[in-house]
Amino acid sequence: MSSASRVTLKRQTRPVPKISVYLWQGLNKQGDKISGDLRGSSMAEIRSKLKSQGIRPKRVRRQSKPLFKLPPPRVSAMDIAMMTRQIATMLTAGVPLVTSIELIARGHEKIKMRELLGQILDDVRSGTPLSDSLKPHRLYFDDLFVDLVAAGEHAGALETVFERIALYKEKAEQLKSKIKKALFYPITVVIVAVAVTSMLLLFVVPQFEEIFHGFGAELPAFTQFVIQISKGLQATWHLMAIGLIIGIIIFVRMHRKSLFFRDKVDALVLKIPVIGQIFHKGAMARFARTLATTFGAGVPLIDGLESAAGASGNAVYRDAVMKMREQVISGMQMNIAMHTTGLFPDMLVQMVMIGEESGSLDNMLNKVANIYEMQVDDAVDGLTSLIEPIMMVVIGTLVGGLIVAMYLPIFQMGKIVS
């Protein structure tokens, strides 16, 4: 092995410095006692940082670790978005790429993120292009991210591309958060309603039933109906619980392993009243934002359509965009190809047509994405405000109906006594 190869191997295997939290006490320039905490790889580094700030350190110690250590948090999509924004800001300010990655890696609070950036940093230092350094980490950097970085490296405009990727990631996470909010609130309310009703039927209604046995009179029909439901639930609740758990497990496994099943679920979700429209607009926003980002970064339209098809997040839109791609390859204008799918609204088709004719397709698509993201936001707020009174009425009806059913015999006994 040559000396150059040994140096390269040493660079690739150099570990990322272990960052710890250090508690310090010292004196400022006025001689006052101050204290705080800093992140660093050693006590010497912490003392050097304090002295550079005009602080004379008196005591520096590593923060003790907790007795029960939780597993390190995983790298999330928001972490990648924030990292992309930090790199874009540093590159725009003139900071070299290697220095930017190193600074982010040293200061990040998540161990997994520091390890990820450390591996990328070693590859870049050894002369590997950044886009190739990202490829082994497909779990965090998808094909779209890698292709955009490769286009930026080829064009010599990496800071511009990272700015576009950062904006795209931030918008995508915001949109994902809004759609999750649209689903989370009604599901949570339904679960609470079912849990409260089940508890009343399993534990409260049987107590009343024992009291009614001593009345020696026929119970009202509504009360008998509720008691029969309670008895049925008591006899089968364990079977229902097991069936529900098995059903959830089967659904998750089929959704994970069967593309056909996922496609059917995606098509079904779009048909759900109110919520389906949110998913429609969310898919169009993701499609427009992705295509605008790829096209503006210099990626050919054909490749951009393929990326936008996967990023739409729904099988129905994925198939429609891939059909558009085939028609564009055959020479058809994109706006005409969009119209033939019958899936995209006229407003979107017209704005794409204007963008193609004026040579500003990426700007028009960004505007379309902004419009649909705003519509998703408004729809989620409207859905939340609509569901609140509906769910209150549903829960009130269920709980109130059970209470009325249990107290009807007592009211009848009161009439008889009077």
Tab-separated table of C-alpha atoms in Angstrom:
chain	number	residue	atom	x	y	z
A	1	MET	CA	0.000	0.000	0.000
A	2	SER	CA	1.389	3.425	-0.962
A	3	SER	CA	1.781	6.241	1.524
A	4	ALA	CA	-0.958	8.212	-0.227
A	5	SER	CA	-3.341	5.278	0.114
A	6	ARG	CA	-2.493	4.913	3.809
A	7	VAL	CA	-3.236	8.621	4.344
A	8	THR	CA	-6.555	8.266	2.515
A	9	LEU	CA	-7.488	5.203	4.569
A	10	LYS	CA	-6.592	7.022	7.774
A	11	ARG	CA	-8.822	9.934	6.825
A	12	GLN	CA	-11.743	7.648	6.023
A	13	THR	CA	-11.542	5.839	9.339
A	14	ARG	CA	-10.903	8.857	11.562
A	15	PRO	CA	-13.601	8.827	14.257
A	16	VAL	CA	-15.870	11.781	14.949
A	17	PRO	CA	-14.851	13.541	18.204
A	18	LYS	CA	-17.122	12.558	21.082
A	19	ILE	CA	-19.045	15.633	22.146
A	20	SER	CA	-20.017	15.977	25.814
A	21	VAL	CA	-21.629	18.645	27.975
A	22	TYR	CA	-19.249	20.364	30.425
A	23	LEU	CA	-20.319	22.457	33.414
A	24	TRP	CA	-18.001	25.365	34.189
A	25	GLN	CA	-17.478	28.106	36.763
A	26	GLY	CA	-15.262	31.141	36.324
A	27	LEU	CA	-14.705	34.874	36.556
A	28	ASN	CA	-15.578	37.437	33.927
A	29	LYS	CA	-13.538	40.541	33.079
A	30	GLN	CA	-15.111	42.430	35.977
A	31	GLY	CA	-14.163	39.668	38.431
A	32	ASP	CA	-17.748	38.484	38.971
A	33	LYS	CA	-18.464	34.769	39.425
A	34	ILE	CA	-20.401	33.241	36.534
A	35	SER	CA	-21.227	29.686	35.481
A	36	GLY	CA	-22.801	27.794	32.630
A	37	ASP	CA	-22.416	24.806	30.319
A	38	LEU	CA	-20.726	24.254	26.969
A	39	ARG	CA	-20.503	21.387	24.495
A	40	GLY	CA	-17.077	20.139	23.470
A	41	SER	CA	-14.758	17.167	23.046
A	42	SER	CA	-12.426	17.843	26.022
A	43	MET	CA	-11.869	20.036	29.084
A	44	ALA	CA	-8.972	21.744	27.299
A	45	GLU	CA	-11.283	22.768	24.465
A	46	ILE	CA	-13.822	24.180	26.934
A	47	ARG	CA	-11.142	26.167	28.766
A	48	SER	CA	-9.858	27.511	25.465
A	49	LYS	CA	-13.392	28.612	24.452
A	50	LEU	CA	-13.922	30.340	27.794
A	51	LYS	CA	-10.598	32.194	27.602
A	52	SER	CA	-11.412	33.364	24.056
A	53	GLN	CA	-14.607	34.899	25.504
A	54	GLY	CA	-12.706	36.738	28.226
A	55	ILE	CA	-13.700	34.314	30.985
A	56	ARG	CA	-11.120	32.922	33.396
A	57	PRO	CA	-12.205	29.318	34.129
A	58	LYS	CA	-11.943	28.128	37.720
A	59	ARG	CA	-13.682	24.766	37.491
A	60	VAL	CA	-14.650	22.628	34.510
A	61	ARG	CA	-16.210	19.179	34.794
A	62	ARG	CA	-18.048	16.826	32.512
A	63	GLN	CA	-21.764	16.559	33.214
A	64	SER	CA	-22.579	13.209	34.806
A	65	LYS	CA	-24.635	10.743	32.814
A	66	PRO	CA	-28.101	9.652	34.032
A	67	LEU	CA	-28.440	6.322	35.833
A	68	PHE	CA	-30.898	4.952	33.274
A	69	LYS	CA	-29.735	5.870	29.796
A	70	LEU	CA	-32.404	6.083	27.115
A	71	PRO	CA	-31.594	4.969	23.567
A	72	PRO	CA	-30.261	7.814	21.386
A	73	PRO	CA	-32.965	9.587	19.380
A	74	ARG	CA	-33.150	8.683	15.713
A	75	VAL	CA	-32.474	11.056	12.855
A	76	SER	CA	-35.778	12.545	11.694
A	77	ALA	CA	-36.784	14.215	8.446
A	78	MET	CA	-36.824	17.549	10.280
A	79	ASP	CA	-33.196	16.991	11.325
A	80	ILE	CA	-32.248	16.550	7.672
A	81	ALA	CA	-34.210	19.682	6.742
A	82	MET	CA	-32.480	21.739	9.438
A	83	MET	CA	-29.065	20.384	8.429
A	84	THR	CA	-29.766	21.297	4.802
A	85	ARG	CA	-30.737	24.829	5.817
A	86	GLN	CA	-27.550	25.185	7.890
A	87	ILE	CA	-25.346	24.031	5.009
A	88	ALA	CA	-27.154	26.373	2.605
A	89	THR	CA	-26.640	29.333	4.960
A	90	MET	CA	-22.949	28.573	5.499
A	91	LEU	CA	-22.236	28.027	1.796
A	92	THR	CA	-23.977	31.305	0.950
A	93	ALA	CA	-21.803	33.042	3.569
A	94	GLY	CA	-18.664	31.679	1.892
A	95	VAL	CA	-17.850	28.889	4.366
A	96	PRO	CA	-16.241	25.881	2.592
A	97	LEU	CA	-18.330	22.704	2.324
A	98	VAL	CA	-15.995	20.573	4.463
A	99	THR	CA	-15.900	23.204	7.202
A	100	SER	CA	-19.683	23.560	7.110
A	101	ILE	CA	-20.280	19.834	7.572
A	102	GLU	CA	-17.638	19.652	10.302
A	103	LEU	CA	-19.164	22.532	12.269
A	104	ILE	CA	-22.651	21.047	12.065
A	105	ALA	CA	-21.381	17.589	13.074
A	106	ARG	CA	-19.464	18.898	16.086
A	107	GLY	CA	-22.349	20.978	17.402
A	108	HIS	CA	-25.326	18.672	16.779
A	109	GLU	CA	-27.046	17.328	19.892
A	110	LYS	CA	-27.999	13.933	18.414
A	111	ILE	CA	-25.346	11.212	18.434
A	112	LYS	CA	-26.813	9.501	15.361
A	113	MET	CA	-26.699	12.748	13.428
A	114	ARG	CA	-23.069	13.370	14.419
A	115	GLU	CA	-22.142	9.863	13.286
A	116	LEU	CA	-23.983	10.315	9.972
A	117	LEU	CA	-22.316	13.646	9.241
A	118	GLY	CA	-18.955	12.239	10.345
A	119	GLN	CA	-19.169	9.449	7.759
A	120	ILE	CA	-20.132	11.913	5.028
A	121	LEU	CA	-17.343	14.271	6.112
A	122	ASP	CA	-14.689	11.546	5.877
A	123	ASP	CA	-15.826	10.620	2.359
A	124	VAL	CA	-15.774	14.250	1.204
A	125	ARG	CA	-12.332	14.800	2.711
A	126	SER	CA	-11.010	11.789	0.819
A	127	GLY	CA	-12.061	13.387	-2.483
A	128	THR	CA	-15.464	11.740	-3.012
A	129	PRO	CA	-18.119	14.085	-4.460
A	130	LEU	CA	-20.806	15.019	-1.952
A	131	SER	CA	-23.562	13.407	-4.021
A	132	ASP	CA	-21.674	10.083	-4.009
A	133	SER	CA	-21.052	10.443	-0.257
A	134	LEU	CA	-24.813	10.685	0.317
A	135	LYS	CA	-25.740	7.572	-1.703
A	136	PRO	CA	-24.876	4.990	0.991
A	137	HIS	CA	-27.326	6.738	3.328
A	138	ARG	CA	-30.553	6.283	1.341
A	139	LEU	CA	-32.546	6.064	4.553
A	140	TYR	CA	-31.995	9.797	5.090
A	141	PHE	CA	-31.198	11.127	1.596
A	142	ASP	CA	-33.576	9.983	-1.137
A	143	ASP	CA	-32.899	9.916	-4.876
A	144	LEU	CA	-34.293	13.418	-5.285
A	145	PHE	CA	-31.892	14.857	-2.702
A	146	VAL	CA	-28.892	13.078	-4.239
A	147	ASP	CA	-29.825	14.040	-7.816
A	148	LEU	CA	-30.236	17.702	-6.888
A	149	VAL	CA	-26.864	17.776	-5.120
A	150	ALA	CA	-25.259	16.108	-8.162
A	151	ALA	CA	-26.828	18.741	-10.450
A	152	GLY	CA	-25.509	21.505	-8.188
A	153	GLU	CA	-22.003	20.038	-8.205
A	154	HIS	CA	-22.074	19.733	-11.999
A	155	ALA	CA	-23.263	23.340	-12.429
A	156	GLY	CA	-20.924	24.729	-9.759
A	157	ALA	CA	-23.874	26.222	-7.851
A	158	LEU	CA	-24.020	24.033	-4.762
A	159	GLU	CA	-25.115	26.859	-2.454
A	160	THR	CA	-28.095	27.658	-4.716
A	161	VAL	CA	-29.121	24.009	-4.888
A	162	PHE	CA	-28.888	23.580	-1.110
A	163	GLU	CA	-31.049	26.670	-0.697
A	164	ARG	CA	-33.659	25.093	-2.973
A	165	ILE	CA	-33.444	21.731	-1.189
A	166	ALA	CA	-33.752	23.412	2.222
A	167	LEU	CA	-36.863	25.294	1.110
A	168	TYR	CA	-38.311	22.122	-0.396
A	169	LYS	CA	-37.661	20.069	2.756
A	170	GLU	CA	-39.114	22.737	5.044
A	171	LYS	CA	-42.262	23.072	2.948
A	172	ALA	CA	-42.632	19.290	2.718
A	173	GLU	CA	-42.385	18.859	6.491
A	174	GLN	CA	-44.871	21.675	7.097
A	175	LEU	CA	-47.341	20.077	4.688
A	176	LYS	CA	-46.850	16.650	6.276
A	177	SER	CA	-47.479	18.146	9.713
A	178	LYS	CA	-50.726	19.756	8.539
A	179	ILE	CA	-52.039	16.516	7.047
A	180	LYS	CA	-51.137	14.593	10.214
A	181	LYS	CA	-53.026	17.209	12.203
A	182	ALA	CA	-56.082	16.675	10.006
A	183	LEU	CA	-56.047	12.958	10.854
A	184	PHE	CA	-54.818	13.025	14.451
A	185	TYR	CA	-57.571	15.115	16.004
A	186	PRO	CA	-60.649	13.181	14.802
A	187	ILE	CA	-58.963	9.810	15.419
A	188	THR	CA	-58.085	10.847	18.966
A	189	VAL	CA	-61.623	12.020	19.696
A	190	VAL	CA	-63.126	8.798	18.301
A	191	ILE	CA	-60.773	6.673	20.415
A	192	VAL	CA	-61.707	8.636	23.551
A	193	ALA	CA	-65.422	8.308	22.768
A	194	VAL	CA	-65.153	4.542	22.244
A	195	ALA	CA	-63.056	4.135	25.418
A	196	VAL	CA	-65.477	6.133	27.591
A	197	THR	CA	-68.512	4.316	26.210
A	198	SER	CA	-66.860	0.916	26.674
A	199	MET	CA	-65.927	1.692	30.292
A	200	LEU	CA	-69.516	2.695	31.072
A	201	LEU	CA	-70.935	-0.436	29.452
A	202	LEU	CA	-68.431	-2.763	31.130
A	203	PHE	CA	-68.352	-1.348	34.670
A	204	VAL	CA	-71.187	1.133	35.303
A	205	VAL	CA	-74.158	-0.486	33.592
A	206	PRO	CA	-73.682	-3.870	35.398
A	207	GLN	CA	-73.888	-2.072	38.763
A	208	PHE	CA	-77.227	-0.550	37.811
A	209	GLU	CA	-78.422	-3.926	36.521
A	210	GLU	CA	-77.927	-5.477	39.972
A	211	ILE	CA	-79.966	-2.667	41.537
A	212	PHE	CA	-82.776	-3.118	38.989
A	213	HIS	CA	-83.129	-6.825	39.858
A	214	GLY	CA	-84.575	-5.816	43.218
A	215	PHE	CA	-87.298	-3.648	41.689
A	216	GLY	CA	-89.460	-6.578	40.663
A	217	ALA	CA	-90.888	-4.602	37.745
A	218	GLU	CA	-90.425	-4.655	34.006
A	219	LEU	CA	-87.664	-2.296	32.836
A	220	PRO	CA	-88.178	0.242	30.016
A	221	ALA	CA	-87.310	-1.004	26.521
A	222	PHE	CA	-84.428	1.457	26.150
A	223	THR	CA	-82.887	0.300	29.440
A	224	GLN	CA	-83.239	-3.373	28.451
A	225	PHE	CA	-81.568	-2.575	25.109
A	226	VAL	CA	-78.556	-0.943	26.813
A	227	ILE	CA	-78.272	-3.820	29.319
A	228	GLN	CA	-78.232	-6.371	26.475
A	229	ILE	CA	-75.431	-4.404	24.755
A	230	SER	CA	-73.526	-4.363	28.042
A	231	LYS	CA	-73.916	-8.134	28.466
A	232	GLY	CA	-72.803	-8.763	24.908
A	233	LEU	CA	-69.735	-6.549	25.371
A	234	GLN	CA	-68.843	-8.274	28.656
A	235	ALA	CA	-68.999	-11.669	26.966
A	236	THR	CA	-67.051	-10.753	23.828
A	237	TRP	CA	-64.806	-7.804	24.716
A	238	HIS	CA	-61.673	-9.975	24.850
A	239	LEU	CA	-62.479	-11.500	21.445
A	240	MET	CA	-63.130	-8.032	20.009
A	241	ALA	CA	-59.844	-6.754	21.442
A	242	ILE	CA	-57.888	-9.698	20.025
A	243	GLY	CA	-59.630	-9.296	16.657
A	244	LEU	CA	-58.813	-5.582	16.603
A	245	ILE	CA	-55.145	-6.203	17.402
A	246	ILE	CA	-54.876	-8.945	14.774
A	247	GLY	CA	-56.623	-6.726	12.224
A	248	ILE	CA	-54.196	-3.853	12.872
A	249	ILE	CA	-51.193	-6.195	12.581
A	250	ILE	CA	-52.483	-7.663	9.302
A	251	PHE	CA	-53.204	-4.193	7.904
A	252	VAL	CA	-49.724	-2.898	8.808
A	253	ARG	CA	-47.969	-5.956	7.364
A	254	MET	CA	-49.971	-5.878	4.130
A	255	HIS	CA	-49.469	-2.128	3.777
A	256	ARG	CA	-45.736	-2.605	4.257
A	257	LYS	CA	-45.260	-5.595	1.920
A	258	SER	CA	-47.972	-5.342	-0.744
A	259	LEU	CA	-47.752	-2.563	-3.337
A	260	PHE	CA	-51.199	-3.499	-4.667
A	261	PHE	CA	-52.724	-3.112	-1.181
A	262	ARG	CA	-51.000	0.270	-0.646
A	263	ASP	CA	-52.302	1.503	-3.981
A	264	LYS	CA	-55.853	0.467	-3.077
A	265	VAL	CA	-55.584	2.244	0.286
A	266	ASP	CA	-54.278	5.411	-1.411
A	267	ALA	CA	-57.211	5.389	-3.848
A	268	LEU	CA	-59.681	4.806	-1.015
A	269	VAL	CA	-58.272	7.636	1.115
A	270	LEU	CA	-58.902	10.131	-1.684
A	271	LYS	CA	-62.618	9.215	-1.639
A	272	ILE	CA	-63.140	9.955	2.074
A	273	PRO	CA	-65.419	13.020	2.451
A	274	VAL	CA	-63.598	16.241	3.469
A	275	ILE	CA	-60.354	14.444	4.380
A	276	GLY	CA	-60.009	13.159	0.815
A	277	GLN	CA	-59.893	16.733	-0.493
A	278	ILE	CA	-57.058	17.522	1.905
A	279	PHE	CA	-55.084	14.573	0.528
A	280	HIS	CA	-55.857	15.671	-3.046
A	281	LYS	CA	-54.516	19.166	-2.426
A	282	GLY	CA	-51.559	17.842	-0.465
A	283	ALA	CA	-50.562	15.539	-3.327
A	284	MET	CA	-50.804	18.374	-5.865
A	285	ALA	CA	-48.762	20.663	-3.609
A	286	ARG	CA	-46.009	18.028	-3.264
A	287	PHE	CA	-46.037	17.369	-7.000
A	288	ALA	CA	-45.741	21.059	-7.887
A	289	ARG	CA	-43.088	21.786	-5.230
A	290	THR	CA	-40.932	18.814	-6.239
A	291	LEU	CA	-41.113	19.535	-9.959
A	292	ALA	CA	-40.359	23.221	-9.355
A	293	THR	CA	-37.319	22.347	-7.246
A	294	THR	CA	-35.880	19.836	-9.725
A	295	PHE	CA	-36.556	21.941	-12.819
A	296	GLY	CA	-35.160	25.094	-11.194
A	297	ALA	CA	-32.004	23.198	-10.185
A	298	GLY	CA	-31.318	22.215	-13.789
A	299	VAL	CA	-32.635	18.638	-13.689
A	300	PRO	CA	-34.239	17.675	-17.047
A	301	LEU	CA	-38.039	17.773	-17.076
A	302	ILE	CA	-38.312	14.033	-17.774
A	303	ASP	CA	-36.244	13.173	-14.709
A	304	GLY	CA	-38.058	15.822	-12.678
A	305	LEU	CA	-41.434	14.256	-13.495
A	306	GLU	CA	-40.173	10.881	-12.292
A	307	SER	CA	-39.048	12.427	-9.000
A	308	ALA	CA	-42.337	14.335	-8.644
A	309	ALA	CA	-44.317	11.125	-9.222
A	310	GLY	CA	-42.660	9.444	-6.265
A	311	ALA	CA	-42.832	12.542	-4.079
A	312	SER	CA	-46.582	13.067	-4.601
A	313	GLY	CA	-47.232	10.612	-1.776
A	314	ASN	CA	-50.235	8.916	-3.394
A	315	ALA	CA	-50.421	6.041	-5.880
A	316	VAL	CA	-53.189	7.674	-7.922
A	317	TYR	CA	-51.088	10.787	-8.542
A	318	ARG	CA	-47.942	8.707	-9.001
A	319	ASP	CA	-49.535	6.742	-11.848
A	320	ALA	CA	-50.987	9.904	-13.396
A	321	VAL	CA	-47.617	11.710	-13.362
A	322	MET	CA	-45.830	8.693	-14.842
A	323	LYS	CA	-48.436	8.621	-17.605
A	324	MET	CA	-47.755	12.337	-18.165
A	325	ARG	CA	-44.034	11.586	-18.343
A	326	GLU	CA	-44.559	9.034	-21.131
A	327	GLN	CA	-46.632	11.535	-23.112
A	328	VAL	CA	-44.021	14.290	-22.617
A	329	ILE	CA	-41.321	11.917	-23.878
A	330	SER	CA	-43.413	11.357	-27.009
A	331	GLY	CA	-43.417	15.130	-27.664
A	332	MET	CA	-46.622	16.342	-25.988
A	333	GLN	CA	-46.599	19.567	-23.959
A	334	MET	CA	-46.834	18.975	-20.234
A	335	ASN	CA	-50.007	21.023	-19.744
A	336	ILE	CA	-51.805	18.964	-22.405
A	337	ALA	CA	-50.546	15.750	-20.843
A	338	MET	CA	-51.828	16.937	-17.445
A	339	HIS	CA	-55.240	17.683	-18.910
A	340	THR	CA	-55.550	14.204	-20.448
A	341	THR	CA	-55.181	12.545	-17.030
A	342	GLY	CA	-58.423	14.155	-15.839
A	343	LEU	CA	-56.951	14.425	-12.346
A	344	PHE	CA	-55.490	17.923	-12.214
A	345	PRO	CA	-57.778	20.986	-11.951
A	346	ASP	CA	-57.980	23.564	-14.729
A	347	MET	CA	-56.228	26.216	-12.625
A	348	LEU	CA	-53.127	24.069	-12.265
A	349	VAL	CA	-53.133	23.132	-15.966
A	350	GLN	CA	-53.470	26.782	-17.027
A	351	MET	CA	-50.641	27.966	-14.771
A	352	VAL	CA	-48.374	25.210	-16.112
A	353	MET	CA	-49.295	26.282	-19.658
A	354	ILE	CA	-48.388	29.899	-18.848
A	355	GLY	CA	-45.121	28.743	-17.283
A	356	GLU	CA	-44.194	26.690	-20.345
A	357	GLU	CA	-44.990	29.520	-22.747
A	358	SER	CA	-43.154	32.182	-20.706
A	359	GLY	CA	-40.152	30.015	-19.815
A	360	SER	CA	-40.791	30.342	-16.080
A	361	LEU	CA	-42.199	26.908	-15.298
A	362	ASP	CA	-40.420	26.613	-11.940
A	363	ASN	CA	-41.805	29.960	-10.734
A	364	MET	CA	-45.347	29.026	-11.742
A	365	LEU	CA	-45.096	25.632	-10.079
A	366	ASN	CA	-43.821	27.252	-6.881
A	367	LYS	CA	-46.825	29.577	-6.915
A	368	VAL	CA	-49.148	26.615	-7.451
A	369	ALA	CA	-47.514	24.792	-4.535
A	370	ASN	CA	-47.981	27.853	-2.316
A	371	ILE	CA	-51.663	28.068	-3.266
A	372	TYR	CA	-52.388	24.426	-2.486
A	373	GLU	CA	-50.388	24.487	0.741
A	374	MET	CA	-52.479	27.460	1.874
A	375	GLN	CA	-55.647	25.581	0.905
A	376	VAL	CA	-54.499	22.550	2.906
A	377	ASP	CA	-53.847	24.795	5.897
A	378	ASP	CA	-57.299	26.386	5.620
A	379	ALA	CA	-58.963	22.997	5.128
A	380	VAL	CA	-57.270	21.562	8.215
A	381	ASP	CA	-58.338	24.544	10.322
A	382	GLY	CA	-61.878	24.273	8.961
A	383	LEU	CA	-61.981	20.538	9.601
A	384	THR	CA	-60.788	21.013	13.180
A	385	SER	CA	-63.397	23.686	13.892
A	386	LEU	CA	-66.103	21.508	12.294
A	387	ILE	CA	-65.157	18.302	14.096
A	388	GLU	CA	-65.075	19.856	17.577
A	389	PRO	CA	-68.847	20.516	17.866
A	390	ILE	CA	-69.711	17.283	16.003
A	391	MET	CA	-67.608	15.169	18.335
A	392	MET	CA	-69.002	16.948	21.386
A	393	VAL	CA	-72.513	16.117	20.206
A	394	VAL	CA	-71.578	12.484	19.502
A	395	ILE	CA	-69.881	11.971	22.868
A	396	GLY	CA	-72.682	13.808	24.671
A	397	THR	CA	-75.289	11.668	22.934
A	398	LEU	CA	-73.518	8.401	23.791
A	399	VAL	CA	-72.810	9.225	27.414
A	400	GLY	CA	-76.105	11.043	27.932
A	401	GLY	CA	-78.043	8.175	26.348
A	402	LEU	CA	-76.429	5.663	28.705
A	403	ILE	CA	-77.211	7.839	31.722
A	404	VAL	CA	-80.834	8.303	30.661
A	405	ALA	CA	-81.197	4.552	30.079
A	406	MET	CA	-79.944	3.809	33.595
A	407	TYR	CA	-82.106	6.412	35.309
A	408	LEU	CA	-85.382	5.724	33.461
A	409	PRO	CA	-86.396	2.901	35.866
A	410	ILE	CA	-85.611	5.143	38.842
A	411	PHE	CA	-87.834	7.881	37.403
A	412	GLN	CA	-90.648	5.379	36.892
A	413	MET	CA	-90.320	4.150	40.471
A	414	GLY	CA	-90.582	7.744	41.642
A	415	LYS	CA	-93.860	8.200	39.735
A	416	ILE	CA	-95.284	4.993	41.209
A	417	VAL	CA	-94.363	6.042	44.751
A	418	SER	CA	-95.855	9.499	44.265
